[in-house]
Coordinates of C-alpha atoms and ligand atoms in Angstrom, one line a residue:
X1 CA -175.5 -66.5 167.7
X2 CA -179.1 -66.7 167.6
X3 CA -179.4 -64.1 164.3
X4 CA -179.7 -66.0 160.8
X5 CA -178.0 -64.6 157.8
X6 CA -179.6 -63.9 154.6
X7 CA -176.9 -64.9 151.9
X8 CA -176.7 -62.9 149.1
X9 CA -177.9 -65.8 146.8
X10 CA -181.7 -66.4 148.6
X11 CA -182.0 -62.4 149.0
X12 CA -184.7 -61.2 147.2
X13 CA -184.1 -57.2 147.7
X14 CA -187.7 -55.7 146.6
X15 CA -188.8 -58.2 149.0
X16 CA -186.4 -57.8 151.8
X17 CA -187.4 -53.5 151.5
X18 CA -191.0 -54.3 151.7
X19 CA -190.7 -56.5 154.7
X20 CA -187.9 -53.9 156.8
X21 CA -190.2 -50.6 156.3
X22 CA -193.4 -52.9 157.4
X23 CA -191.3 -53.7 160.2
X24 CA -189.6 -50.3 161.1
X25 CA -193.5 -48.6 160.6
X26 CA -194.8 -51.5 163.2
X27 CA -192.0 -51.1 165.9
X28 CA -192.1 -46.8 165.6
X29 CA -195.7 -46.6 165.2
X30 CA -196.6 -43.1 165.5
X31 CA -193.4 -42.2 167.3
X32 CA -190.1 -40.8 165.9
X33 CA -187.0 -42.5 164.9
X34 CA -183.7 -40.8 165.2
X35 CA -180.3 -42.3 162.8
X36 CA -176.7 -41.2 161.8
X37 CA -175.8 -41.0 158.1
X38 CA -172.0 -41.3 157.3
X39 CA -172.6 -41.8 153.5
X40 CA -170.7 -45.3 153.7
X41 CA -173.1 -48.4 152.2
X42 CA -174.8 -49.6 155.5
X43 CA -176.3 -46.0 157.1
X44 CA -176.9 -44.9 153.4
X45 CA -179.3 -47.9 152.9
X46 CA -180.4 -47.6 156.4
X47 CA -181.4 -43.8 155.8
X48 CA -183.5 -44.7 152.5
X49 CA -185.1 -47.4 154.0
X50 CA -186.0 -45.7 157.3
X51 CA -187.5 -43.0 155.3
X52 CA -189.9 -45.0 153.0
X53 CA -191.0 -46.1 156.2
X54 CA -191.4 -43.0 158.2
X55 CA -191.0 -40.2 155.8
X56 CA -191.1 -36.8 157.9
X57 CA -190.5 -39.0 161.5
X58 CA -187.4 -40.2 160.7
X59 CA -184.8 -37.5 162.4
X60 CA -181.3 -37.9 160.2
X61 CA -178.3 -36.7 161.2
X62 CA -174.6 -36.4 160.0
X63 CA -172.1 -35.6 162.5
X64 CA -168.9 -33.4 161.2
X65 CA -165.9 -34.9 163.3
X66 CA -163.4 -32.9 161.0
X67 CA -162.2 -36.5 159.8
X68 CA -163.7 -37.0 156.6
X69 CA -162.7 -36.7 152.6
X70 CA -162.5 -33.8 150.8
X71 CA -166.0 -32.2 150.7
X72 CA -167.2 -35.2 151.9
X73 CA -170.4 -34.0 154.4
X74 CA -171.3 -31.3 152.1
X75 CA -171.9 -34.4 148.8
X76 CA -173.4 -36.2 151.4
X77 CA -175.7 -34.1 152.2
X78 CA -176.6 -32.8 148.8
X79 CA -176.9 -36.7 147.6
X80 CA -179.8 -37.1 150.2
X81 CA -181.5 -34.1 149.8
X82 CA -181.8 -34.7 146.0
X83 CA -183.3 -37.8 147.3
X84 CA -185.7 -36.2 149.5
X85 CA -184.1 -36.9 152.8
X86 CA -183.5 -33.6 154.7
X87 CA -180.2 -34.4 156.8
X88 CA -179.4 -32.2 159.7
X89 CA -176.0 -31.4 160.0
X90 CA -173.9 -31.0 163.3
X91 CA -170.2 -29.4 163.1
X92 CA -168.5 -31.2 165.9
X93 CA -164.8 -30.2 164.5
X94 CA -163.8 -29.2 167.7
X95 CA -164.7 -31.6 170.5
X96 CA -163.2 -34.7 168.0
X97 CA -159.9 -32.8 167.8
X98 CA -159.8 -31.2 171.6
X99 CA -159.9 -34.8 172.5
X100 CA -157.5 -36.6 170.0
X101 CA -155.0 -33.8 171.2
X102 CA -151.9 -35.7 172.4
X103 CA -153.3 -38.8 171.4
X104 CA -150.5 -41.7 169.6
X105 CA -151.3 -45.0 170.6
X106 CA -154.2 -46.3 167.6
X107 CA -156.2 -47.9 169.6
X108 CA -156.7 -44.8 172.1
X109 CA -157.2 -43.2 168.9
X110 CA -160.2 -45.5 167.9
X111 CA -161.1 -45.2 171.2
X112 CA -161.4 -41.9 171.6
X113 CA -163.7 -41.3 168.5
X114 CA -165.9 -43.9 169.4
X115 CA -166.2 -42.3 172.5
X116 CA -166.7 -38.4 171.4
X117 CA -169.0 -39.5 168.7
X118 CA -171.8 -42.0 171.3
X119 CA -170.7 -40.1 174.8
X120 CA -170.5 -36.6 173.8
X121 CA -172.2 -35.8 170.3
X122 CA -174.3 -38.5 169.3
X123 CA -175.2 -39.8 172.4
X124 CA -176.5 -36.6 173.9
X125 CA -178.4 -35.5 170.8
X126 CA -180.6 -38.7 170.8
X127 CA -180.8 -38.0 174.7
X128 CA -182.1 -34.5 174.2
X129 CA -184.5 -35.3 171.0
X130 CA -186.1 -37.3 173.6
X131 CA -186.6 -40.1 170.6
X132 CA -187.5 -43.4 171.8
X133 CA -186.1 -45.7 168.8
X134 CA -182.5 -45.6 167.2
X135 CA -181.8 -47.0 163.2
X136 CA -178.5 -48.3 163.1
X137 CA -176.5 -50.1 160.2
X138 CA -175.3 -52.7 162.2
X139 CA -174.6 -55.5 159.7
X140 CA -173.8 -59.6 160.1
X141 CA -170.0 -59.3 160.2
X142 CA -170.1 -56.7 162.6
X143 CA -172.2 -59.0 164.8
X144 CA -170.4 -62.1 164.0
X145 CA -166.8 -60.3 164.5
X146 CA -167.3 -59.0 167.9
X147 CA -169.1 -62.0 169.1
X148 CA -165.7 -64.1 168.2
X149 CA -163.3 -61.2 170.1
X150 CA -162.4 -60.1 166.7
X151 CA -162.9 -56.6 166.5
X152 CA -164.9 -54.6 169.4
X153 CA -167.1 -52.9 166.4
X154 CA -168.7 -49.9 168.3
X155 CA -172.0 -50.4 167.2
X156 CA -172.9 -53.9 168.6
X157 CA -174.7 -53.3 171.4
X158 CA -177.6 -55.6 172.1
X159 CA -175.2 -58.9 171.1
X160 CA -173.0 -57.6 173.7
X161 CA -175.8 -58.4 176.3
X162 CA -176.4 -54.7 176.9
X163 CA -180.5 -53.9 177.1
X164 CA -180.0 -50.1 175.5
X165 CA -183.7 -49.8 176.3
X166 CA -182.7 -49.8 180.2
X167 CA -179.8 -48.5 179.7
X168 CA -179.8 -45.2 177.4
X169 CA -183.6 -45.2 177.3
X170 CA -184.1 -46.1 174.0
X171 CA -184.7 -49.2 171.2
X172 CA -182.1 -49.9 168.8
X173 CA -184.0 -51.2 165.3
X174 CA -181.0 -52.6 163.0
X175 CA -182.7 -53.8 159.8
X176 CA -179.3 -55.0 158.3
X177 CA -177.9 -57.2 160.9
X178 CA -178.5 -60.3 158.6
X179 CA -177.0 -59.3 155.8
X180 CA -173.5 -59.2 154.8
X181 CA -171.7 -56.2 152.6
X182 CA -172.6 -57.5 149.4
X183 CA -176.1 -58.0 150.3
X184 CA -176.4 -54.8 151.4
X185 CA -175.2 -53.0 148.3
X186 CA -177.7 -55.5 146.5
X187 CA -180.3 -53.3 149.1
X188 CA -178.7 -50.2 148.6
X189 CA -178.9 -50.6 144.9
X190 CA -182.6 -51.6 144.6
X191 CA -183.4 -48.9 146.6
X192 CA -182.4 -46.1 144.3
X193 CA -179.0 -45.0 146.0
X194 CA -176.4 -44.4 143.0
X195 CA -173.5 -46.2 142.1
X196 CA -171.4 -43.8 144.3
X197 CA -172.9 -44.8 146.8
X198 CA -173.7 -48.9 146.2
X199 CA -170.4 -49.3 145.0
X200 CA -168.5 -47.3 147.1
X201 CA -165.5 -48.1 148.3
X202 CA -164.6 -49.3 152.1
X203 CA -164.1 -45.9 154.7
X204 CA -163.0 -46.8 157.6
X205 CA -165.2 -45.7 161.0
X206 CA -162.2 -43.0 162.3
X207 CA -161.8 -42.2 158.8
X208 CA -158.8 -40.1 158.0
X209 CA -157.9 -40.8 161.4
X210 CA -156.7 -44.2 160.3
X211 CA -154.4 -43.0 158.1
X212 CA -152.4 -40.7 160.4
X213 CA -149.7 -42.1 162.1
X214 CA -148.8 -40.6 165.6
X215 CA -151.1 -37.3 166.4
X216 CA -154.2 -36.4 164.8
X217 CA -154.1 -32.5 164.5
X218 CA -156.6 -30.5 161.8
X219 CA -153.3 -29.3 160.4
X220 CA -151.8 -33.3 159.8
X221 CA -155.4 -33.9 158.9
X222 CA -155.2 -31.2 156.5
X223 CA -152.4 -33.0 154.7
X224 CA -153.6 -36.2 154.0
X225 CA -157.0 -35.2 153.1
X226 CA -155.6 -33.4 150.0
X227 CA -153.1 -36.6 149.2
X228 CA -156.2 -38.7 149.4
X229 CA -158.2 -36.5 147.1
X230 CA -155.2 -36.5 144.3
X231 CA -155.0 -40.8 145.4
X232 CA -158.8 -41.2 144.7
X233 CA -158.1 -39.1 141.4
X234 CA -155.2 -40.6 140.2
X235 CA -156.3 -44.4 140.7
X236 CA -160.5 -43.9 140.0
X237 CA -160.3 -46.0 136.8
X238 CA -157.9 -48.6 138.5
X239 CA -160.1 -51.7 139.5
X240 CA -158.7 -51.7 143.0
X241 CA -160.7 -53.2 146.1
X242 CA -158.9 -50.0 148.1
X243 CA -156.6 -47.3 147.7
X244 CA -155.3 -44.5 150.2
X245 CA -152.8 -42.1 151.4
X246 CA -151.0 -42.3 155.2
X247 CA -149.1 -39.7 156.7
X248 CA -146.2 -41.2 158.6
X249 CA -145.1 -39.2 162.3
X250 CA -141.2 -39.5 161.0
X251 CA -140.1 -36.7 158.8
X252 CA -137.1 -37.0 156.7
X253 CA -134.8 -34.7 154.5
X254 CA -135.7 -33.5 151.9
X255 CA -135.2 -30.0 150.0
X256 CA -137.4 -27.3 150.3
X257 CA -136.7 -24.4 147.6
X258 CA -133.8 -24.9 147.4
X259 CA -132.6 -25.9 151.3
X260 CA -132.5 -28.7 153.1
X261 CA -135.3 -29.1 155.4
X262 CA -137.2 -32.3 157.3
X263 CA -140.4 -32.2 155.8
X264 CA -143.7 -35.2 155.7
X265 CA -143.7 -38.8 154.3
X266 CA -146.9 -40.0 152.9
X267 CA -147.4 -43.3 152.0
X268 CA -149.3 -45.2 149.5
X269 CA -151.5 -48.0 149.2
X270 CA -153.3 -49.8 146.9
X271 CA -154.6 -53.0 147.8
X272 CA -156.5 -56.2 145.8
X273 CA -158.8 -58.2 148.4
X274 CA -162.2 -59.8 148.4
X275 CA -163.2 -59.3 152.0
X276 CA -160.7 -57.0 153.6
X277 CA -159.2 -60.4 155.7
X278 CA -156.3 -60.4 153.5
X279 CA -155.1 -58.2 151.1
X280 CA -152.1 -57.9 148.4
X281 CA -150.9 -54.9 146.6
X282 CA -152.1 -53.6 143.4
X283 CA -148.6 -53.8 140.9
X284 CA -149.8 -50.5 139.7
X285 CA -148.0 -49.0 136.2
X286 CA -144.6 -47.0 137.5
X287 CA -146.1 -44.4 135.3
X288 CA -148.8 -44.1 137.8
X289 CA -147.3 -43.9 141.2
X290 CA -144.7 -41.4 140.1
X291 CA -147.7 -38.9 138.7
X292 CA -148.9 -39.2 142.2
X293 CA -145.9 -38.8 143.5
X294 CA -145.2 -35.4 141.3
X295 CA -148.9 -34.3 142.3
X296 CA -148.6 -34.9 146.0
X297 CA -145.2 -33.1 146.6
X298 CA -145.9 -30.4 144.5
X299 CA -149.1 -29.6 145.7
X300 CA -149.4 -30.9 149.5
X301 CA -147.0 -28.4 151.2
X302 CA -143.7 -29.6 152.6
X303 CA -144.7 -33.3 151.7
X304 CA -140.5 -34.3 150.6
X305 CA -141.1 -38.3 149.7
X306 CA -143.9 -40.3 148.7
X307 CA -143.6 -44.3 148.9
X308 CA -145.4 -47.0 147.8
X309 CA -146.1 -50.1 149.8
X310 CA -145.6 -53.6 148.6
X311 CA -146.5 -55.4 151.4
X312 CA -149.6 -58.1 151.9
X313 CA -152.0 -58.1 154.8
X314 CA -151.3 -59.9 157.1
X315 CA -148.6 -58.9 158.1
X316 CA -149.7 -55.4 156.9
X317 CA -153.0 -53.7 157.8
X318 CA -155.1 -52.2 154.5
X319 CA -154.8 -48.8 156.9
X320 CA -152.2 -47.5 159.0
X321 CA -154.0 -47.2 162.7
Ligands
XMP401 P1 -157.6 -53.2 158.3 O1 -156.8 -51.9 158.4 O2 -157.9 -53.7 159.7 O3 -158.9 -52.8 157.6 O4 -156.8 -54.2 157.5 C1 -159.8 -53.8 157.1 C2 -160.9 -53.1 156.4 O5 -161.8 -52.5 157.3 C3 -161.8 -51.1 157.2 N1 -161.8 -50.5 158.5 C4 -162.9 -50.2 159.2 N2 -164.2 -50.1 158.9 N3 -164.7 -49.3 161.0 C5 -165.1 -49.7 159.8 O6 -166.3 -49.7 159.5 C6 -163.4 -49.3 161.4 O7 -163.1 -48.9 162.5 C7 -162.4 -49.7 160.4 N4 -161.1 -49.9 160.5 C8 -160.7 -50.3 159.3 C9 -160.6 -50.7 156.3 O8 -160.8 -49.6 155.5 C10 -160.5 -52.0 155.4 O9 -161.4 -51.9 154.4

């Protein structure tokens, strides 16, 4: 691996800024640049710092695959605009759940968003803009993850021995790739992004699509978007690493005013971990889980049991696809 980390201990982040927008100005020169914004830490910090560089030439957009939190594209987009960035945003509801349609197996899953979001919505809009240079978050672990068969992270490109120049006509900048997550928040902190943001916690890249077991449908989606909305509520204050809600494919018996009826499991997890590798369960106060509980069945329609998992990674996952 011929890219050399920047440890968290020797980063100097004024420093680091300073040299990345000098760099980003010298590669675009007079041209555009064109990014995606998710809000997570890495295309958060990517967006600021692409913009002190380029200002008005730096093309931001955030892609609505139906899969997110709770409000989630709208904050987003009101976060950056408060921060001077205008983000352009692109409903792509539809084509993300046309093609999940049918769709089980989680790695077809993880597939298929990958896919939708480079081939189909992404992809075409860079194509179309006619931009010549791409900002991406790519980070170390990414890099040093797929390079060791790890994970196939979707946004490794150039490590992967593919020259995106030739190939999609256009140069991939990735001002991260030597720093790990806690550098970055370091970045992200020092370059005026709030605490929501610096300090967020891990999303995954399918988003609420990892936490649905089976098919991904806007009405399943529907269902654990609110039961991770009263989650993130319910545990805010808890000093968790992560915490989320799954919706399993089984249904079970339960009653429904006053009949019995099969109606949704969701599942809850709450995890303590320092990098994500491996991961043990928060014991969180009864007290707690059964408010959530109480919340999440009386509020999240036909939803007739509510667990709590007390299982460590490995051999769990921290989420469900
Ligand atoms: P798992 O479920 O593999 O998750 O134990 C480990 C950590 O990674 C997050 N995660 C992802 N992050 N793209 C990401 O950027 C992904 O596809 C993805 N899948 C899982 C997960 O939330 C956890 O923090």
């Amino acid at each position: 691996m011929n890219i050399k980390e920047v440890r968290l201990e020797e980063l100097d982040p004024q420093r680091f800024i300073k040299e990345k927008v000098e760099e980003i100005r010298s590669i675009v020169g007079e041209n555009y640049a064109i990014n995606a914004l998710s809000g997570g830490v890495d295309s958060s910090t990517v967006t600021m710092l692409g913009h002190l560089a380029l200002g008005e030439k730096l093309r931001t957009y955030f892609i609505d695959n139906g899969l997110m939190r709770e409000n989630e594209p709208e904050q987003v987009i009101a976060l950056f605009k408060e921060l001077g960035v205008n983000v352009i945003l692109v409903d792509a509801k539809e084509k993300f759940f046309n093609a999940l349609k049918g769709i089980k197996d989680p790695e077809e899953k993880r597939e298929t968003i990958t896919r939708v979001f480079y081939r189909e919505v992404f992809g075409k809009i860079v194509k179309e803009s006619g931009i010549k240079f791409l900002l991406q978050g790519t980070n170390y672990t990414d890099i040093e993850e797929t390079v060791a068969g790890i994970k196939r992270q979707h946004n490794v490109l150039e490590q992967l021995g593919i020259d995106t120049e030739k190939e999609f006509g256009y140069k991939v900048i990735e001002p991260l790739i030597q720093l790990r997550k806690p550098a970055i928040r370091k970045i992200a902190e020092a370059l005026g992004l709030p605490k929501s943001v610096y300090e967020r916690m891990p999303f995954p890249g399918p988003a609420l699509a990892a936490r649905i077991i089976g098919e991904v449908t806007p009405e399943r989606v529907k269902i654990v978007r609110k039961c991770t909305s009263i989650v993130e509520q319910e545990l805010k204050d808890i000093k968790a690493f992560q915490y989320l809600a799954i919706l399993h494919e089984d249904k079970v018996t339960g009653i429904i005013e006053g009949k019995r009826k099969l109606g949704f499991q969701v599942e809850i997890r709450c995890w303590e971990s320092l990098d994500a590798k491996t991961a043990s369960p928060t014991r969180l106060p009864y007290d707690i889980l059964e408010k959530i509980a109480e919340r999440i069945t009386s509020e999240v329609k036909d939803v007739v049991s509510v667990t709590y998992n007390i299982t460590r990674k490995p051999p769990s996952t921290i989420e469900a696809v």
